[in-house]
C-alpha positions as a Python dict, from the first residue, in 0.01 Angstrom:
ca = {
    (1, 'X'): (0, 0, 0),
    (2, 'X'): (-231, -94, -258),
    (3, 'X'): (-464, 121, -178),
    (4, 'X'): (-249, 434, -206),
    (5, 'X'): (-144, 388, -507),
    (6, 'X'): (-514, 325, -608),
    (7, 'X'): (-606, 638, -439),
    (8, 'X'): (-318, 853, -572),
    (9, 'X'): (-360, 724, -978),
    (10, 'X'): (-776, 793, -861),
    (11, 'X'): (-645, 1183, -757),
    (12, 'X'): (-440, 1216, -1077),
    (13, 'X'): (-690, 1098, -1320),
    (14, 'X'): (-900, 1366, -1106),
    (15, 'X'): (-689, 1679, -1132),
    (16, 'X'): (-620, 1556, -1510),
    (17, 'X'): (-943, 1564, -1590),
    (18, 'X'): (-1023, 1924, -1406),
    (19, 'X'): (-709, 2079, -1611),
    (20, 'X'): (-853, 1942, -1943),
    (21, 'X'): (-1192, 2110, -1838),
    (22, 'X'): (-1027, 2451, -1793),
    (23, 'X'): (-835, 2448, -2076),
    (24, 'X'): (-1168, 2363, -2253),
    (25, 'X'): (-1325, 2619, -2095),
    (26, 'X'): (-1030, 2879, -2203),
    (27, 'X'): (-1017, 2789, -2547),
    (28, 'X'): (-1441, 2820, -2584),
    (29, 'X'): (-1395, 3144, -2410),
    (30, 'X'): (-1094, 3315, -2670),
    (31, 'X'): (-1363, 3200, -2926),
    (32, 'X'): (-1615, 3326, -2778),
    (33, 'X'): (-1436, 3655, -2694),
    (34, 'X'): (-1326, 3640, -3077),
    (35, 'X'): (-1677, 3653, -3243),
    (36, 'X'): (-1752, 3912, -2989),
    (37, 'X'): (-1516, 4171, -3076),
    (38, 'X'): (-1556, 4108, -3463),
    (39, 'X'): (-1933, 4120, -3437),
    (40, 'X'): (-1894, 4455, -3234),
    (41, 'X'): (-1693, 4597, -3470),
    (42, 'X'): (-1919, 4541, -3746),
    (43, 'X'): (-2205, 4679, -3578),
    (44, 'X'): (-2066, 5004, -3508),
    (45, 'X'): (-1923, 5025, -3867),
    (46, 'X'): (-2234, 4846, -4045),
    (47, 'X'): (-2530, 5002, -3868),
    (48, 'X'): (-2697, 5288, -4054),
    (49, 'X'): (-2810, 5492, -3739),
    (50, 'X'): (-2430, 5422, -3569),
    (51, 'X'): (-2280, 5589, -3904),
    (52, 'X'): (-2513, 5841, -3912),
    (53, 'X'): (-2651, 5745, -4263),
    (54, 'X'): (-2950, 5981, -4442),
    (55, 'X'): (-3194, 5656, -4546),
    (56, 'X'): (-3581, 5598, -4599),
    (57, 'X'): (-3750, 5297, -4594),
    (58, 'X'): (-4111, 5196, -4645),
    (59, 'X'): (-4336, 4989, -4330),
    (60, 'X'): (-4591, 4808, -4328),
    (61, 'X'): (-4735, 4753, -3980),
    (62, 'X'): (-4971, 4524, -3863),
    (63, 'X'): (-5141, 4532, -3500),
    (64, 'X'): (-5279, 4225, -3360),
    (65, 'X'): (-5494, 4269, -3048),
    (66, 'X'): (-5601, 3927, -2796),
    (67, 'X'): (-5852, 3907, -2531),
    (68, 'X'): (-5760, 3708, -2213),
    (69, 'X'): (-5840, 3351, -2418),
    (70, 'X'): (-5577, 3450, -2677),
    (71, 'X'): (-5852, 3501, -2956),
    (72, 'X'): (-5785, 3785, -3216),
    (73, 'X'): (-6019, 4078, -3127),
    (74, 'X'): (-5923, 4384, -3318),
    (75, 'X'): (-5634, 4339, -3632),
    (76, 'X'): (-5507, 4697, -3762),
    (77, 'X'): (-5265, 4796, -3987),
    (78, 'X'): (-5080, 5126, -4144),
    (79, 'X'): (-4805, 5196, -4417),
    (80, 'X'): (-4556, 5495, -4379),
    (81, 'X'): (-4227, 5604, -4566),
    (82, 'X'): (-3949, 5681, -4261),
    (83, 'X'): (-3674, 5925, -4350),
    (84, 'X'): (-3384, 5951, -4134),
    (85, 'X'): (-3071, 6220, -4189),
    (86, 'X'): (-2743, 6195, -3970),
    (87, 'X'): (-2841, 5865, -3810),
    (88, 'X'): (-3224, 6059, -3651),
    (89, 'X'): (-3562, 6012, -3812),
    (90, 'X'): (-3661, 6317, -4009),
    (91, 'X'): (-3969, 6305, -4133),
    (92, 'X'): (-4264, 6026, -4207),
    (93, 'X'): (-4538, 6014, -4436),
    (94, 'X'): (-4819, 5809, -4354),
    (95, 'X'): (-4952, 5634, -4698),
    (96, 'X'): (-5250, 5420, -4499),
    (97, 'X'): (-5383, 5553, -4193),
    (98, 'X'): (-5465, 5315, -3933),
    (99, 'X'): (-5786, 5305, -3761),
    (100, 'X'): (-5661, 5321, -3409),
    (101, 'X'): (-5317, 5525, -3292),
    (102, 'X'): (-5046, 5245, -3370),
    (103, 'X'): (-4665, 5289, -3265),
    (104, 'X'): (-4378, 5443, -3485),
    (105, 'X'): (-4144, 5181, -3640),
    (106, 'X'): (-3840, 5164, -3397),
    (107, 'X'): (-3585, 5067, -3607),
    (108, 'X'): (-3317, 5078, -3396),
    (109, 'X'): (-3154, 4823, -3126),
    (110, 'X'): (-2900, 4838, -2847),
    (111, 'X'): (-2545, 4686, -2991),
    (112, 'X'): (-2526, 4392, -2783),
    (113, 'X'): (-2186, 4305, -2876),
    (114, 'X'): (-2043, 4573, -2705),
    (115, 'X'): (-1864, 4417, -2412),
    (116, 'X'): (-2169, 4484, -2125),
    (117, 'X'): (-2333, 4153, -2100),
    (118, 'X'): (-2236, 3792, -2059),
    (119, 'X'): (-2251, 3592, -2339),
    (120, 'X'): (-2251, 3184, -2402),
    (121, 'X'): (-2279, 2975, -2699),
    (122, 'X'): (-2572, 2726, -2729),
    (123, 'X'): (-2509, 2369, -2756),
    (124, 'X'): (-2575, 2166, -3041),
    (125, 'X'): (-2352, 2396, -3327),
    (126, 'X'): (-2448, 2274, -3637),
    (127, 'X'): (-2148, 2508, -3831),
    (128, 'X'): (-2360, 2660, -4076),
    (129, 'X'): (-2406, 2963, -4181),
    (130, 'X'): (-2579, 3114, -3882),
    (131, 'X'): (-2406, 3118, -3497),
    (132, 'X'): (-2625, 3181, -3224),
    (133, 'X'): (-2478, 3356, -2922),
    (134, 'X'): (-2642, 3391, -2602),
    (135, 'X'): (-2621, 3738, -2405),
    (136, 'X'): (-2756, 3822, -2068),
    (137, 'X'): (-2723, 4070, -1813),
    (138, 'X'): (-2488, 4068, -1494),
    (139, 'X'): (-2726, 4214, -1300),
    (140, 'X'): (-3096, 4056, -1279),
    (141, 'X'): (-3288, 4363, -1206),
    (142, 'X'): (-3160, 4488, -1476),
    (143, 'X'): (-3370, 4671, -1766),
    (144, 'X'): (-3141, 4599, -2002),
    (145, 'X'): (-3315, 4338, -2282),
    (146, 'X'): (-3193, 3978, -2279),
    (147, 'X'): (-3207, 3738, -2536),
    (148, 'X'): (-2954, 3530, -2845),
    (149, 'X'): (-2835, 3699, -3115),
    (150, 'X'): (-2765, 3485, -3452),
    (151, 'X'): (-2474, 3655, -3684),
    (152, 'X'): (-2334, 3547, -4013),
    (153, 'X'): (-2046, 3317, -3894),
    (154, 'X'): (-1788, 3448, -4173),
    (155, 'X'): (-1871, 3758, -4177),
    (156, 'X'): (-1970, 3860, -3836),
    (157, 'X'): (-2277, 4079, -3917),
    (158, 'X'): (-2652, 4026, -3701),
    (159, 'X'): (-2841, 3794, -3942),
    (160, 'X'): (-3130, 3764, -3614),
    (161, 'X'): (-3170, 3912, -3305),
    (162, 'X'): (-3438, 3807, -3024),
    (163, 'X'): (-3449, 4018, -2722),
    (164, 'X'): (-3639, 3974, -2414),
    (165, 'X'): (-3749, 4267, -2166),
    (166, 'X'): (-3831, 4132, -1815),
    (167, 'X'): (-3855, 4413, -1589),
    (168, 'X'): (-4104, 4642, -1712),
    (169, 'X'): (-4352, 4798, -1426),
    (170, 'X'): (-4637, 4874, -1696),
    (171, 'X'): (-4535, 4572, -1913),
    (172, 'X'): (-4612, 4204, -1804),
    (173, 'X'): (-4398, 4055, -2061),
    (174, 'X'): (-4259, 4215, -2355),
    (175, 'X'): (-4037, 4021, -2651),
    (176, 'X'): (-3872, 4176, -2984),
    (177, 'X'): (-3732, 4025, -3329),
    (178, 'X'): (-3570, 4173, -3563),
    (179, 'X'): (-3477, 3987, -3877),
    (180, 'X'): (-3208, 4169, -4108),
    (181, 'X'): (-3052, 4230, -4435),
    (182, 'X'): (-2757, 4376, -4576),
    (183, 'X'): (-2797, 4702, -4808),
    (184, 'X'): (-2487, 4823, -5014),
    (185, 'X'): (-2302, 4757, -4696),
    (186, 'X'): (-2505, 4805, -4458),
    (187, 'X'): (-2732, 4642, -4216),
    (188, 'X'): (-3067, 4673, -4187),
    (189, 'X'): (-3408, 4518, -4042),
    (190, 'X'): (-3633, 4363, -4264),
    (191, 'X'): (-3902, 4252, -4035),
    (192, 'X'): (-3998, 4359, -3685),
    (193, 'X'): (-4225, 4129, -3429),
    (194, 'X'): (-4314, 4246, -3122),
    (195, 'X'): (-4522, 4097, -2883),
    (196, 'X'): (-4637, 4253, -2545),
    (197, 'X'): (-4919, 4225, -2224),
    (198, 'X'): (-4982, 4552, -2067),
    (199, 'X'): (-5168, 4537, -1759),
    (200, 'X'): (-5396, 4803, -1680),
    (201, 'X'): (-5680, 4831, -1381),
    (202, 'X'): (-5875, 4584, -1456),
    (203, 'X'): (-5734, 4362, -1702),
    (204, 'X'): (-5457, 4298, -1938),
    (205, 'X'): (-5386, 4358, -2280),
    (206, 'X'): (-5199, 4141, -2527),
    (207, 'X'): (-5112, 4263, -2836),
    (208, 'X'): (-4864, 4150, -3136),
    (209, 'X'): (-4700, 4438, -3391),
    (210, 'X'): (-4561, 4327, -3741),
    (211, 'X'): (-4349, 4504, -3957),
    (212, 'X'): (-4239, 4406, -4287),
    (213, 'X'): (-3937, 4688, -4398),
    (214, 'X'): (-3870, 4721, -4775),
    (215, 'X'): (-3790, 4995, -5033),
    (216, 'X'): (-3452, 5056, -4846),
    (217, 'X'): (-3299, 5364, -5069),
    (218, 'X'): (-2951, 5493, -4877),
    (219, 'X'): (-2863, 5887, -5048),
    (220, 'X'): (-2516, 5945, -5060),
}
């Protein structure tokens, strides 16, 4: 008899304990679900390209080029004013030419918030300022980037975003950061890194782009 009642306050301390982990689990999910929504909403209101904004900014790009040890082998750079109207680049004008054909500034990013991936929250919160939220994809051969994405915790807006591209037939391994900044309103990159090894016939290239974004001037 003893041991029944052992076993059935043992199965009840069990099933407790499962029920307190789903309602854990249900509560981090609503808050989860809640930064979600409020960060997608910002993005489609706050990005300059999503609202179609006429904008010009000023970048400064720098190409960093590795051989197979990882030692610097070629550095390159260029400067260019980017003018966009209705949300579409219009029109560039290249200030410093650089030496070797180096890739237009792609200012823009896929809104991550908007309800197609699966997204976590790291461990460790310290509450500040920043909340990091972790997004994948539901499929794994999926092209889609991967990667965390940081957003003011208050006010819901990208503050960092780190994205990860892992199935790329030409591409080995390709990574992005943007860093951003709000403009009367608005959000905007302020630095770009983008590192990348392309493979070709008979080796592979790594490379690293930087791109420092300022003189941000928004016509109304």
């Amino acid at each position: 008899m003893l041991k029944i009642k052992i076993w059935i306050i043992a199965i009840s301390l069990m099933v407790g304990s499962i029920a307190l982990l789903v309602a854990a689990q249900e509560e981090t999910d609503e808050i989860l679900n809640y930064y979600q929504e409020r960060a997608n909403e910002v993005f489609k209101s706050r990005n300059p390209i999503s609202a179609g904004l006429q904008f010009s900014f000023e970048a400064t790009t720098y190409r960093e080029t590795y051989d197979n040890d990882y030692n610097t082998v070629i550095v390159d750079s260029t400067i260019a004013r980017y003018f966009y109207s209705f949300g579409e680049l219009d029109s560039i004008i290249t200030k410093v030419l650089s030496e070797k054909k180096i890739d237009l500034v792609d200012m823009s990013y896929p809104n991550i918030f908007d309800g197609s991936y699966l997204y976590n929250f790291y461990p460790n919160d310290t509450g500040g300022e920043e909340l990091a939220i972790g997004y994948d994809s539901h499929d794994f051969d999926s092209t889609v980037p991967v990667g965390i994405a940081l957003i003011n915790r208050d006010r819901y807006f990208l503050t960092r975003l780190y994205m990860s591209f892992m199935h790329d037939e030409k591409i080995e391994r390709s990574s992005k950061i943007f860093r951003f900044i709000i403009v009367e309103g608005f959000v905007f990159p302020d630095s770009i890194y983008e590192i990348k090894s392309r493979r070709s016939v008979f080796s592979t290239e790594y490379y690293r782009l930087k791109t420092a974004i300022s003189e941000i001037q928004i016509q109304r």
